[in-house]
Amino acid sequence: MTDAYTFIKGNQAEIALPAGAQVAVKVKTNSKLLQSVKLTSKDGQVDQLFTGTGERNNIIGQTTLTGVSQLVATFEYGESEGALKPSRLNSGGPYDIGAYNLMVIVAENGDDADYNDTILEFSWYTPKQ
């Protein structure tokens, strides 16, 4: 079992990742409205902003994190010219599939109720022991 988890509070997700793991991060959208995800770590090592629009799991950003164990993700949406508003969040995982692990946070901007307007995925492999 992994020590990863997600705790949702408003439009922010507190994220714990396995210490020392190399974690792939992918951000996707399924909305015509501007979507924004900001990732920050307590130590300042991670400070990234992903923004974009698009349907059909349009990838607006991806990166790899190594050795980062605590993050906060802030989700917002809005018109391209207007102020950003907080999204509603839900999460799942971590799911262990053999040595592969997946944790997902999804956001809804309120135009429907499918919770796929922004999708933030974390994935990593558990080393064999």
CSV table of C-alpha atoms in Angstrom, one decimal:
chain,number,residue,atom,x,y,z
A,1,MET,CA,0.0,0.0,0.0
A,2,THR,CA,1.2,3.5,-0.8
A,3,ASP,CA,1.3,6.5,1.5
A,4,ALA,CA,-0.3,8.7,-1.1
A,5,TYR,CA,-3.6,10.5,-0.6
A,6,THR,CA,-5.7,13.5,-1.6
A,7,PHE,CA,-7.7,15.8,0.8
A,8,ILE,CA,-10.2,18.1,-0.9
A,9,LYS,CA,-11.1,21.5,0.7
A,10,GLY,CA,-13.1,23.9,-1.5
A,11,ASN,CA,-11.2,24.3,-4.8
A,12,GLN,CA,-7.9,23.1,-3.4
A,13,ALA,CA,-6.5,19.6,-3.1
A,14,GLU,CA,-3.8,18.7,-0.6
A,15,ILE,CA,-1.8,15.9,-2.2
A,16,ALA,CA,0.6,13.5,-0.6
A,17,LEU,CA,2.9,11.5,-2.9
A,18,PRO,CA,5.1,8.6,-2.1
A,19,ALA,CA,8.5,9.9,-0.8
A,20,GLY,CA,11.2,9.5,-3.4
A,21,ALA,CA,8.9,8.4,-6.2
A,22,GLN,CA,9.2,9.7,-9.8
A,23,VAL,CA,5.6,10.9,-10.4
A,24,ALA,CA,4.2,11.7,-13.9
A,25,VAL,CA,1.7,14.6,-13.8
A,26,LYS,CA,-0.8,15.2,-16.6
A,27,VAL,CA,-3.5,17.9,-16.8
A,28,LYS,CA,-6.4,17.5,-19.3
A,29,THR,CA,-9.5,19.6,-20.1
A,30,ASN,CA,-13.0,18.9,-21.4
A,31,SER,CA,-14.4,22.4,-21.5
A,32,LYS,CA,-14.6,25.5,-23.7
A,33,LEU,CA,-14.1,27.7,-20.7
A,34,LEU,CA,-10.5,28.5,-19.5
A,35,GLN,CA,-9.3,26.0,-17.0
A,36,SER,CA,-6.5,26.6,-14.5
A,37,VAL,CA,-4.5,24.3,-12.2
A,38,LYS,CA,-1.7,25.7,-10.0
A,39,LEU,CA,0.6,23.2,-8.3
A,40,THR,CA,2.7,24.4,-5.4
A,41,SER,CA,4.8,22.6,-2.8
A,42,LYS,CA,5.6,23.8,0.7
A,43,ASP,CA,9.3,23.9,0.0
A,44,GLY,CA,8.9,26.0,-3.1
A,45,GLN,CA,10.4,23.3,-5.3
A,46,VAL,CA,7.2,23.1,-7.4
A,47,ASP,CA,5.4,26.2,-8.6
A,48,GLN,CA,3.7,25.5,-11.8
A,49,LEU,CA,0.6,26.8,-13.6
A,50,PHE,CA,-1.3,24.9,-16.3
A,51,THR,CA,-4.0,26.8,-18.2
A,52,GLY,CA,-6.0,26.0,-21.3
A,53,THR,CA,-9.3,25.0,-22.9
A,54,GLY,CA,-10.4,22.1,-25.1
A,55,GLU,CA,-12.6,19.1,-25.4
A,56,ARG,CA,-11.9,15.4,-25.6
A,57,ASN,CA,-9.2,15.2,-22.9
A,58,ASN,CA,-7.1,17.9,-24.4
A,59,ILE,CA,-3.7,17.9,-22.6
A,60,ILE,CA,-2.8,21.3,-21.4
A,61,GLY,CA,0.3,20.3,-19.5
A,62,GLN,CA,2.5,17.5,-18.2
A,63,THR,CA,5.6,17.2,-16.1
A,64,THR,CA,7.5,14.8,-13.9
A,65,LEU,CA,8.1,15.3,-10.2
A,66,THR,CA,10.8,13.5,-8.3
A,67,GLY,CA,11.2,13.5,-4.5
A,68,VAL,CA,8.3,15.9,-3.9
A,69,SER,CA,5.9,14.5,-1.3
A,70,GLN,CA,3.5,17.3,-0.5
A,71,LEU,CA,1.6,19.5,-3.0
A,72,VAL,CA,-1.4,21.8,-3.1
A,73,ALA,CA,-3.4,22.0,-6.3
A,74,THR,CA,-5.7,25.0,-6.8
A,75,PHE,CA,-8.4,24.6,-9.5
A,76,GLU,CA,-10.2,27.6,-11.2
A,77,TYR,CA,-12.1,28.4,-14.4
A,78,GLY,CA,-13.5,31.4,-16.2
A,79,GLU,CA,-14.1,33.2,-19.3
A,80,SER,CA,-10.9,34.1,-21.2
A,81,GLU,CA,-11.3,37.8,-20.3
A,82,GLY,CA,-12.9,37.6,-16.8
A,83,ALA,CA,-11.8,36.8,-13.3
A,84,LEU,CA,-11.3,33.1,-12.4
A,85,LYS,CA,-13.7,31.4,-10.2
A,86,PRO,CA,-13.2,28.3,-7.9
A,87,SER,CA,-14.0,24.9,-9.4
A,88,ARG,CA,-15.8,22.1,-7.5
A,89,LEU,CA,-13.5,19.0,-6.9
A,90,ASN,CA,-13.7,15.3,-6.5
A,91,SER,CA,-10.9,12.7,-6.3
A,92,GLY,CA,-10.1,9.0,-6.6
A,93,GLY,CA,-7.3,6.8,-5.7
A,94,PRO,CA,-4.6,6.0,-5.3
A,95,TYR,CA,-5.4,2.9,-7.4
A,96,ASP,CA,-2.8,0.2,-7.3
A,97,ILE,CA,-2.7,-1.9,-10.5
A,98,GLY,CA,0.2,-4.2,-10.0
A,99,ALA,CA,3.2,-2.0,-9.7
A,100,TYR,CA,1.4,1.0,-11.4
A,101,ASN,CA,-0.3,3.6,-9.3
A,102,LEU,CA,-2.9,6.2,-10.3
A,103,MET,CA,-4.4,9.1,-8.4
A,104,VAL,CA,-6.9,11.5,-10.0
A,105,ILE,CA,-8.5,14.8,-9.1
A,106,VAL,CA,-11.4,16.1,-11.2
A,107,ALA,CA,-13.0,19.5,-11.4
A,108,GLU,CA,-16.4,20.8,-12.4
A,109,ASN,CA,-17.1,24.3,-13.4
A,110,GLY,CA,-20.9,24.2,-13.1
A,111,ASP,CA,-22.2,24.0,-16.7
A,112,ASP,CA,-23.1,20.3,-16.3
A,113,ALA,CA,-22.3,17.8,-13.6
A,114,ASP,CA,-19.8,15.4,-15.3
A,115,TYR,CA,-16.7,16.4,-13.2
A,116,ASN,CA,-14.4,16.2,-16.2
A,117,ASP,CA,-13.8,19.9,-17.0
A,118,THR,CA,-10.3,19.6,-15.6
A,119,ILE,CA,-8.5,16.3,-14.9
A,120,LEU,CA,-5.3,16.1,-12.9
A,121,GLU,CA,-3.6,12.8,-13.0
A,122,PHE,CA,-0.6,11.5,-10.9
A,123,SER,CA,0.9,8.2,-11.8
A,124,TRP,CA,4.0,6.3,-10.6
A,125,TYR,CA,5.4,2.8,-10.3
A,126,THR,CA,6.1,1.0,-7.0
A,127,PRO,CA,9.5,-0.6,-7.1
A,128,LYS,CA,9.7,-4.4,-6.7
A,129,GLN,CA,10.8,-5.4,-3.2
